[in-house]
Every structure is written in C-alpha cells, then in structure tokens.
CSV table of C-alpha atoms in Angstrom, one decimal:
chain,number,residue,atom,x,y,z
A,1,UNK,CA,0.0,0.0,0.0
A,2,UNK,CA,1.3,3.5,-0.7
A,3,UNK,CA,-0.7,6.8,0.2
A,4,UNK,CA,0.1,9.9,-1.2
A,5,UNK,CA,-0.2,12.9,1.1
A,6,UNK,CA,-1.0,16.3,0.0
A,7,UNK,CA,-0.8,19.1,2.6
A,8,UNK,CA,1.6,17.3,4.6
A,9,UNK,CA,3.6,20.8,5.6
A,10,UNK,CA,0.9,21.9,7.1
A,11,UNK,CA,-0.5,21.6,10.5
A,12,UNK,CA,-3.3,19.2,10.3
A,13,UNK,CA,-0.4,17.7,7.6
A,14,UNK,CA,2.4,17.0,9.8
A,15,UNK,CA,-0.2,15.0,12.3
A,16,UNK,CA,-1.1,12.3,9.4
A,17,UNK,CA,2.8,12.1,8.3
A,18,UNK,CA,3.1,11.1,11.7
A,19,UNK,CA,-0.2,9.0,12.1
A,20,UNK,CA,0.9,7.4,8.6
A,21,UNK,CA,4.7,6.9,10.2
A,22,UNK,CA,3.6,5.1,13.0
A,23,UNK,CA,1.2,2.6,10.9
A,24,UNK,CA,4.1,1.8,9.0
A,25,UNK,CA,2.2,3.0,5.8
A,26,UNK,CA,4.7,3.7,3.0
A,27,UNK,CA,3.8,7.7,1.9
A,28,UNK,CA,4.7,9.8,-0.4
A,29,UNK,CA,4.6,13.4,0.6
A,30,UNK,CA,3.4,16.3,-2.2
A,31,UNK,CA,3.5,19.7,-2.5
A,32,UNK,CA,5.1,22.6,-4.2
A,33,UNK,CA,8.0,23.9,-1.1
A,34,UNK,CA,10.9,20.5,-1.1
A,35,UNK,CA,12.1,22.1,2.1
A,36,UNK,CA,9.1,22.2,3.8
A,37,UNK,CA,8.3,18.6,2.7
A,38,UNK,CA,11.2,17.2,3.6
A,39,UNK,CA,11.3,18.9,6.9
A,40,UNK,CA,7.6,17.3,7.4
A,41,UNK,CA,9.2,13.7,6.6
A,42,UNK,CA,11.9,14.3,8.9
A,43,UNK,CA,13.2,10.6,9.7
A,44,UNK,CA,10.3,8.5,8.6
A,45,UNK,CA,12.4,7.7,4.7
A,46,UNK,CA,8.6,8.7,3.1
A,47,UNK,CA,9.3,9.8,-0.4
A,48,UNK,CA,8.8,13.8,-1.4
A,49,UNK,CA,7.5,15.0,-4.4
A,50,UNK,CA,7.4,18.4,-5.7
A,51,UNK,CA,3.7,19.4,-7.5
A,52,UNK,CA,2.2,22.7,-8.2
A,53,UNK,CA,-1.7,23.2,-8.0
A,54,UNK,CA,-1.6,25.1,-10.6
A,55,UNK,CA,0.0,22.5,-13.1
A,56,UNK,CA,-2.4,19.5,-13.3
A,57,UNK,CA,0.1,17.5,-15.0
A,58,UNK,CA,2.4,17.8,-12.4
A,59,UNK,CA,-0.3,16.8,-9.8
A,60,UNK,CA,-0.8,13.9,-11.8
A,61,UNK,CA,2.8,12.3,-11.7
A,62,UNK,CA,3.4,13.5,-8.3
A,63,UNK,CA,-0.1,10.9,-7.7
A,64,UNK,CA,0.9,8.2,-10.1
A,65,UNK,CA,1.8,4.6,-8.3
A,66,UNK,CA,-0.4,5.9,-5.2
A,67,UNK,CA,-3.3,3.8,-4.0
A,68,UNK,CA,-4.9,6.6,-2.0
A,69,UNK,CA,-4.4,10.4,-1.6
A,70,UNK,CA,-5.2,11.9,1.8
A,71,UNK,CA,-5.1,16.0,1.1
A,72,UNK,CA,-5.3,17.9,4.2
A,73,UNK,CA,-4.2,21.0,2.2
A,74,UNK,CA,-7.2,24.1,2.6
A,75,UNK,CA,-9.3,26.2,2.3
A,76,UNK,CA,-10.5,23.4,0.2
A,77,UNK,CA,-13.5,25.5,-1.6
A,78,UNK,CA,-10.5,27.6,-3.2
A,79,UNK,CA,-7.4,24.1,-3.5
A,80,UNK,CA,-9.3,20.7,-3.1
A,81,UNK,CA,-10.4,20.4,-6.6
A,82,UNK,CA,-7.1,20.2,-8.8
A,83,UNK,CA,-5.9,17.4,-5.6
A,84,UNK,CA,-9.6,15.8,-6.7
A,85,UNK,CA,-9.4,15.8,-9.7
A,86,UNK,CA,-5.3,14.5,-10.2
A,87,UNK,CA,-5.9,11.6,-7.9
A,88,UNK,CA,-8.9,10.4,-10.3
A,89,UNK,CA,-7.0,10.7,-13.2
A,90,UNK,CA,-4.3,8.9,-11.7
A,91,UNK,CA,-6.5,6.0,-10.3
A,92,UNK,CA,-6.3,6.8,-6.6
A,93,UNK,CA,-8.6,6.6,-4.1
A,94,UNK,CA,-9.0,10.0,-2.2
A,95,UNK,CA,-9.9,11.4,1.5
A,96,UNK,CA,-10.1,14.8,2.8
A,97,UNK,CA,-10.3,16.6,6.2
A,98,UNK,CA,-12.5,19.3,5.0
A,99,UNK,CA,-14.9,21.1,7.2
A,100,UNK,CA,-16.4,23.7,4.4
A,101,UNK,CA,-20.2,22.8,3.9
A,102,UNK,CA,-20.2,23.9,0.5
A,103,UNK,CA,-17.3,22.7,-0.6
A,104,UNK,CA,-18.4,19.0,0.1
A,105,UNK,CA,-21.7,19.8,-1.8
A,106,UNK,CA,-19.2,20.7,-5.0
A,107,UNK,CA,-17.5,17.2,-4.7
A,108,UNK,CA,-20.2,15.1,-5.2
A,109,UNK,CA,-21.9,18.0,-7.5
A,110,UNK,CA,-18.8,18.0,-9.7
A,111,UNK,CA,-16.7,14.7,-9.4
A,112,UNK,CA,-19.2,11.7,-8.5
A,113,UNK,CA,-19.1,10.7,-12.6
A,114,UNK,CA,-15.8,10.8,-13.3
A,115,UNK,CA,-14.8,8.8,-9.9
A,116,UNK,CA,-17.2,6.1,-11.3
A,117,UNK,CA,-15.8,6.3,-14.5
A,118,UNK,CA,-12.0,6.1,-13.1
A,119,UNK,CA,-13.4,3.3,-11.1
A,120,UNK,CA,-12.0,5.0,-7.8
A,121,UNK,CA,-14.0,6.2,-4.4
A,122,UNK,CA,-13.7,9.8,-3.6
A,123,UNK,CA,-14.7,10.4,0.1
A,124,UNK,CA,-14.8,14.2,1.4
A,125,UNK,CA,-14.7,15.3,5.1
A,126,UNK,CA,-13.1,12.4,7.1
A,127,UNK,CA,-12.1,14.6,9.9
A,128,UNK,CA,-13.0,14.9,13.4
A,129,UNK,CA,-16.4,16.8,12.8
A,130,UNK,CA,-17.4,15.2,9.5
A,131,UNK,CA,-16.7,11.3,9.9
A,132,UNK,CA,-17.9,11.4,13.5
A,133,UNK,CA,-21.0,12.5,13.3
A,134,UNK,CA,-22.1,11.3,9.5
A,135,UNK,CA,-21.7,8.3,11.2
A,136,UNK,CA,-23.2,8.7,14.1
A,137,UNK,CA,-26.5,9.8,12.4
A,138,UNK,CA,-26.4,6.7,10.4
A,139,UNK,CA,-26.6,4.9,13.5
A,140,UNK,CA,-29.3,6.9,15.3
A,141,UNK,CA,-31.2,7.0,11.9
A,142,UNK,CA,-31.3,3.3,11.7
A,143,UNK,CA,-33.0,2.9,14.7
A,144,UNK,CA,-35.3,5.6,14.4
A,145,UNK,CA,-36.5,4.4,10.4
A,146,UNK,CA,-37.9,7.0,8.6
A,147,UNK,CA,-37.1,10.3,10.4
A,148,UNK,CA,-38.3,13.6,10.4
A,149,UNK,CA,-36.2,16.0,12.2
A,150,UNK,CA,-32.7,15.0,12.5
A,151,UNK,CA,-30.3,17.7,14.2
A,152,UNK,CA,-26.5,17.6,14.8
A,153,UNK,CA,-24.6,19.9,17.7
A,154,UNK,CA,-21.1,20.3,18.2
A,155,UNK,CA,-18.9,21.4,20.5
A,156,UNK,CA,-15.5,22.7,20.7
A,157,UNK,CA,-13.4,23.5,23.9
A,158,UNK,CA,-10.4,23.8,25.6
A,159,UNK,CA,-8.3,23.9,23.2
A,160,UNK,CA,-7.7,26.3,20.0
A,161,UNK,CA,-7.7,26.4,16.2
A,162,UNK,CA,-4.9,26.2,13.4
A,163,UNK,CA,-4.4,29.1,11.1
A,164,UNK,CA,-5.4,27.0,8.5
A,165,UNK,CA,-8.8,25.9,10.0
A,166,UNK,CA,-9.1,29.6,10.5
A,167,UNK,CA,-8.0,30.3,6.7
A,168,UNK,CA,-11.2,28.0,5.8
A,169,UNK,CA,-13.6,29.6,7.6
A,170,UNK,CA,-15.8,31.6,5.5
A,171,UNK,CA,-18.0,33.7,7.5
A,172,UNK,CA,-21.0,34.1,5.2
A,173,UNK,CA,-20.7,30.4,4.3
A,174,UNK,CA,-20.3,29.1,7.9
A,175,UNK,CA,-22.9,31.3,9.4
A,176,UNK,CA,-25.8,32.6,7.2
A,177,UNK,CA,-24.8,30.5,4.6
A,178,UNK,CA,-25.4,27.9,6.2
A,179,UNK,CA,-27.5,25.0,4.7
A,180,UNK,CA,-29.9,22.9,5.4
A,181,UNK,CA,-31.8,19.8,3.9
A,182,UNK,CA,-35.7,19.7,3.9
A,183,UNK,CA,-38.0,17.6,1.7
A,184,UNK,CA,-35.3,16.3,-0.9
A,185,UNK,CA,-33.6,20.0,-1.2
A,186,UNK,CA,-30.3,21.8,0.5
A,187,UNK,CA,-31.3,25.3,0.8
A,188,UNK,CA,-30.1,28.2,2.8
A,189,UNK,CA,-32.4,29.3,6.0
A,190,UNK,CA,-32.8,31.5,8.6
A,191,UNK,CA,-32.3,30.8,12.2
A,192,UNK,CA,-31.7,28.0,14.0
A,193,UNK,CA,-34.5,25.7,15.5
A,194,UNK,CA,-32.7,25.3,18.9
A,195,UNK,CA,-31.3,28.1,20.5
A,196,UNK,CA,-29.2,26.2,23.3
A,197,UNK,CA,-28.2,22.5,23.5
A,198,UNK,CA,-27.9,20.2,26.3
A,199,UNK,CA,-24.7,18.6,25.2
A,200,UNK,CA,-23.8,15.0,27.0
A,201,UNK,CA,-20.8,16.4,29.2
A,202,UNK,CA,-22.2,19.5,29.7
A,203,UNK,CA,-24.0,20.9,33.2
A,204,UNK,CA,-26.1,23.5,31.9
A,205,UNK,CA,-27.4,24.4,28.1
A,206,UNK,CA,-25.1,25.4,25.8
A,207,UNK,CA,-25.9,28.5,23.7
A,208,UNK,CA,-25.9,27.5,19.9
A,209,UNK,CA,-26.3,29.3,16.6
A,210,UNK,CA,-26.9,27.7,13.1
A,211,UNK,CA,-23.9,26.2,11.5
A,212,UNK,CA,-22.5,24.6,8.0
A,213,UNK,CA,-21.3,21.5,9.5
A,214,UNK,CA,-20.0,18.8,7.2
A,215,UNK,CA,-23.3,16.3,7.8
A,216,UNK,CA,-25.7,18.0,6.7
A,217,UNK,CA,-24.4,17.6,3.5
A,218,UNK,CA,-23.6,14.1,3.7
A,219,UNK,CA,-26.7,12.2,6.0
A,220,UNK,CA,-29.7,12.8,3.7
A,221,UNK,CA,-27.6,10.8,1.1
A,222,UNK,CA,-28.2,7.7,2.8
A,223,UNK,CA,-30.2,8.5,6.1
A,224,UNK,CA,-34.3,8.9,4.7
A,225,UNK,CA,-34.9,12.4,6.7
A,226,UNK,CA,-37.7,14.9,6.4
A,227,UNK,CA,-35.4,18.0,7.5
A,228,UNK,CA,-32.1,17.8,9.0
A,229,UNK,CA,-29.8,21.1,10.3
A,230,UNK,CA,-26.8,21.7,12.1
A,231,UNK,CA,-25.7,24.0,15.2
A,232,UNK,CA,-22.7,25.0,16.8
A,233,UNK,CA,-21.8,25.0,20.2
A,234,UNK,CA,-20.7,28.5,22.3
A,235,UNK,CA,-19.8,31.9,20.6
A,236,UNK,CA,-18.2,32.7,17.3
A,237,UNK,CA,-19.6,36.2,17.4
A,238,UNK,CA,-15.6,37.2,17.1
A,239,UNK,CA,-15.6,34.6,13.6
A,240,UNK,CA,-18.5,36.2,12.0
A,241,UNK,CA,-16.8,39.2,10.5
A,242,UNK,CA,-13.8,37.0,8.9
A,243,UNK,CA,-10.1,37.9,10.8
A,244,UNK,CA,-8.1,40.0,9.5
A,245,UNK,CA,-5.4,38.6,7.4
A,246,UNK,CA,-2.4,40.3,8.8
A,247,UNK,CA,-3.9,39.1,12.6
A,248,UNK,CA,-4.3,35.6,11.2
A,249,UNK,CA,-0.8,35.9,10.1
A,250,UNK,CA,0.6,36.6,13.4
A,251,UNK,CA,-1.3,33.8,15.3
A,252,UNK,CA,0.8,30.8,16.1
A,253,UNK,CA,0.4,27.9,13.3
A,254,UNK,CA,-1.8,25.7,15.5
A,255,UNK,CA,-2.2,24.4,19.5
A,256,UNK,CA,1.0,23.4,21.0
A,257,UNK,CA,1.1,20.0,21.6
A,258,UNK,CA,-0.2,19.6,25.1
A,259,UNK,CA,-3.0,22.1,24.2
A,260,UNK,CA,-4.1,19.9,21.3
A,261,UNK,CA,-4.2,16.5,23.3
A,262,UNK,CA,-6.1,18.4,26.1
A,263,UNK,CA,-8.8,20.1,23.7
A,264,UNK,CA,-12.1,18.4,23.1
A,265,UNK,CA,-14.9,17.4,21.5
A,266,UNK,CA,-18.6,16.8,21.5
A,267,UNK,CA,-21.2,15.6,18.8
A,268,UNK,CA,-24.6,15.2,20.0
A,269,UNK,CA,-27.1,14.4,17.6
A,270,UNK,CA,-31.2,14.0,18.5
A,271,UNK,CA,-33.6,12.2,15.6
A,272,UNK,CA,-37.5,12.3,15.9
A,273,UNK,CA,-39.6,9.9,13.7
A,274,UNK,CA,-42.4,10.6,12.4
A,275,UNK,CA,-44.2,8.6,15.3
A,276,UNK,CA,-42.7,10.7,17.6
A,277,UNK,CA,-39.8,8.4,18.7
A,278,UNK,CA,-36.8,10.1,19.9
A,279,UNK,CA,-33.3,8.6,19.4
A,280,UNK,CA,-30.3,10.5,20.3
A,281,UNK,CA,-26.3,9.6,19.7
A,282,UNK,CA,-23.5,11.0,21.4
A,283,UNK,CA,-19.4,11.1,20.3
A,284,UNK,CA,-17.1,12.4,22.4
A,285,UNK,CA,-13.3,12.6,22.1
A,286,UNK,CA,-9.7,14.5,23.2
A,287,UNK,CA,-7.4,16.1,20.6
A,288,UNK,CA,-9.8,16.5,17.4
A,289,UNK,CA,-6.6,17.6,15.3
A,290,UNK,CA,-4.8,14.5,16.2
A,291,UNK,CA,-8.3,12.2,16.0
A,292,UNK,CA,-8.6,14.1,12.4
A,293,UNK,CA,-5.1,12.1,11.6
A,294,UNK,CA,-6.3,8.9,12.6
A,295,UNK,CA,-10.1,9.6,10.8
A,296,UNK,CA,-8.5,10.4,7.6
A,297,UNK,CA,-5.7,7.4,7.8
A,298,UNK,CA,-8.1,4.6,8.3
A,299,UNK,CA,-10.1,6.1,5.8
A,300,UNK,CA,-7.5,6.2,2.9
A,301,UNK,CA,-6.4,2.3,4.3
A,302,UNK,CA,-10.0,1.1,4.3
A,303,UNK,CA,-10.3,2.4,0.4
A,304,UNK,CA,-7.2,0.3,-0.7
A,305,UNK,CA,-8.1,-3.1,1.3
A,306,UNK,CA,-11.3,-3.0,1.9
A,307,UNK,CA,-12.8,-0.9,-1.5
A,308,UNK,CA,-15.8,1.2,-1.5
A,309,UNK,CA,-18.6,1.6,-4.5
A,310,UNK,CA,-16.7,4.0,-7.3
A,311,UNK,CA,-18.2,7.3,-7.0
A,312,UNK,CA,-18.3,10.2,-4.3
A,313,UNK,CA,-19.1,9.1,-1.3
A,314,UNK,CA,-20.8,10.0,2.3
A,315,UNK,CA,-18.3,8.5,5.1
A,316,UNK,CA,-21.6,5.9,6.0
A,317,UNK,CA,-21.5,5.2,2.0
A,318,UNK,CA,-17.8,4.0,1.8
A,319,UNK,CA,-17.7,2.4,5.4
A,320,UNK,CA,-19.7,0.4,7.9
A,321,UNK,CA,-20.4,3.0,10.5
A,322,UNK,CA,-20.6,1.2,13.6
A,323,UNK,CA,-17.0,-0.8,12.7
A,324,UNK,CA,-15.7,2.6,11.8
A,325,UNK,CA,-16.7,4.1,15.0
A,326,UNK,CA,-15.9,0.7,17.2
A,327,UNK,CA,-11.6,2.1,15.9
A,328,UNK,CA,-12.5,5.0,17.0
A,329,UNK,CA,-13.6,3.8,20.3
A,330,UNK,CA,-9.6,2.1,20.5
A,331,UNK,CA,-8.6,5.6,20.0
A,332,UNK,CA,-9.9,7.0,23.4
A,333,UNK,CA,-13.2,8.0,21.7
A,334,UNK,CA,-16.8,7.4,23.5
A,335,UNK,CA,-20.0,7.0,21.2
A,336,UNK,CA,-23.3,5.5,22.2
A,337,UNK,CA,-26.8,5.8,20.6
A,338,UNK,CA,-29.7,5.9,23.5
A,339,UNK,CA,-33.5,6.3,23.3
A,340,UNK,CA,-36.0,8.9,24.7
C-alpha cells in the first residue's frame, strides 16, 4: 500500500505524516516547497515529491503509483479540486479533512461521474467533525427508520484552532450561509430551530447558533430524513466578520502540543420519527486535530483493502459506521446511541 499525502507541511499535515509513520504505511509526501516537505518527513524515509496546484500534470505524476491520496491541504473551496481531480485521473482513491459545507456539496456535484468512471472512491470530510457525526446519524437513523427532524450539535473547547482551519472559515458560508436539507432539497435558512443545546458532558445548556457542518451535506444521502440542520456550540460572534489577514498571520500555526491533546470534542445528535420516537447519539473525544489524523488514515487504508462503490461518497456510503466508530472507540473516543 502506498498513500500519497498532499498538505503534509501543514499543520493538520504534519499530524497524518506522523499518524501514517507510525502505521508503517509507506507515503509519499506532495507539494510545491521540497524544504518544507522534507522537513515534514523528517526521519520517517517517506518519499517527497514536488507538484504545483496550478499545473495538473504535475499533480498527476506526483499521484501516479499511489493507491490513496489523503489531502489535508485548505481552504479546500479555493485548493481541493485540482488534488480531486489528479488523484482520479491517476487511479487513486481519495480522502479529505474538509470542514467547508459547501465545498463537500461541489464534490459530489462535480466529481461523482468521473470517480465512477476512473473506477475509484472519492470520500470528502473524514475529519473529526465530518466522519464522527455522519456516522453517528447513520446509526441513530437506523433505529429511528424514517425520520423527520434529525439535528446535529457540536462542541468545541479547551483547546484552539490552526491558522489554516481559520483560513477556511468563511464567514458568510459558515454562518448565514449555512445549509440545510428539507424535503429532498439543501437550501439556505434563517435561524436555527434550537437556541441552546444540552450537550452529553455539559451541566447547563449550551448557547448554539446555526452552522454549516459537514453532515448536513452528507446524512440525507443515505439517512431517509424529512429535514435535518446543524448548530454549533458557544460563541463565534468574534468569527463572524472574517479575521483580518495580517492578525491571522501573526497567530501561532496551531495548538501546541499539550493544548491539542487536552482540547475536546462533542457531537450530539437528537432524531424524531415521524411517530414521535426520539433517538439521540453522542461522540465524544480528546485532541480532534490529532483524532482528524487517525479519521483520515483509516479512511484512505480502508479504500485500498477494503474498496468502496466507485463514485463520491458519504463517510456511512464507503464504510460500515458502527466498525468505523468501534476504531474510533480504540482511540480513546466514546460513542453510544440511546433512546428517549
């Protein structure tokens, strides 16, 4: 098995080189800066290969020979599709770590016939909040059967962000752009249908706004719901204006390392049928940057020995959800799915 790595200088990067390392997963690392990658391989011997977004071809080679491509390389609405589309044309299975709504919607939108074609699975958002909780709604939908209102809460804390998370957050996407799927359609909305959220961990209700989280786009794929929505946990009112660029530039690149492992969080997800049943499903975990690294890993080593349906696919599409989330559990994360 080899997996090709794109983004691997970069925060989130430098996590799966290591995640990949210790698996003992031969990778080759891409990008356009050789010191940078070969500063990210450090002593692991993982091959580096020099590719420029803006020259496919070069994309291409730098792919060729791979089984998988992991790119953890954003904001992905503006550089995931070049790494989308080189990894099909080279034959490669591909997983990212996006967060972006939108962006997500454009995969499947955009690539799910030439993946088919190519006979390779392309799987979007296998990070901490995407895989997590598409799965997790697969589960609670499965009990519930046909649901009506499915809604999906997280919540960050203790911990901090990478500039490069904060580089992907578009403010008019994240907040009122925010979408969400009713009677077969994704549309834009206005506010939120809960206000606060009574998180698993949590002693008193959260306060929570409307949010483009990564399931909404993915659930109603294979989850039959009426209307599903997503909110986030605790204040982004300081997010909602965008940060200036020369402030983002000055922020450290990401958590130190004992602020990451001691970061967490929460997924909490509440489905009513339509008989009125309620089923809810909780995830909970430590360190989502360094969770994100083993998400995204399994992923792209599932795809080569296990195989998936050719297309683009929603994590519960290319992966059985409960075996998925069972690793997870291995990995210090708690999940459960409870009635009432």
């Amino acid at each position: 098995m080899k997996i090709a790595l794109h983004g691997a200088s970069g925060y989130t990067g430098r996590l799966v080189v290591a995640e990949l390392a210790r698996r003992d997963i031969e990778a080759v690392l891409v990008g356009r800066d050789p010191e940078r990658l070969r500063a990210a391989a450090g002593s692991t011997g993982f091959e580096v290969r020099i590719a420029d977004l803006g020259d496919q071809d070069s994309l291409e080679s730098a792919f060729a020979g791979a089984d998988a491509v992991i790119n953890t390389a954003g904001p992905f609405a503006r550089l995931g599709a070049p790494v989308v589309r080189a990894a099909i044309a080279a034959a490669a299975h591909y997983v990212d770590t996006t967060g972006e709504q939108h962006y997500i919607q454009e995969v499947f939108d955009t690539f799910t016939g030439a993946a088919v074609d190519a006979g390779v699975t392309v799987v979007p958002a296998m990070a901490d909040d995407g895989g997590p909780s598409d799965f997790i709604s697969h589960l609670v939908g499965e009990t519930v059967g046909a649901v009506d209102r499915l809604t999906v809460a997280l919540w960050y804390r203790d911990g901090g962000f990478s500039r490069g998370t904060l580089r992907s957050l578009d403010p008019d996407r994240l907040f009122d752009g925010a979408l969400r799927y009713e009677n077969g359609d994704w549309t834009t909305y206005g506010a939120a249908s809960h206000a606060t959220w009574r998180f698993p961990s949590g002693d008193v209700p959260v306060g929570v706004g409307k949010a483009a989280l990564p399931p909404v786009a993915t659930v109603p794929r294979h989850v039959p719901v009426r209307r599903m929505e997503g909110v986030l946990g605790g204040s982004f009112d300081a997010l909602k204006d965008g940060i200036d660029p020369a402030v983002l530039d000055s922020l450290p690149e990401g958590p130190d390392d004992e602020q990451r492992r001691q970061s967490r969080w929460t997924i909490s997800v509440e489905a009513t049928g339509h008989d009125g049943r309620i089923v809810c499903g909780e995830v909970e975990g430590m360190d989502g940057y360094g969770k994100t690294a083993v998400i995204a890993v399994e992923a792209a080593r599932r795809l080569v020995t296990d195989g998936a349906k050719p297309g683009v696919l929603a994590p519960s599409q290319a992966f059985d959800p409960e075996s998925f989330m069972d690793f997870l559990a291995g990995h210090g994360v708690r999940w459960q799915v409870s009635e009432g």
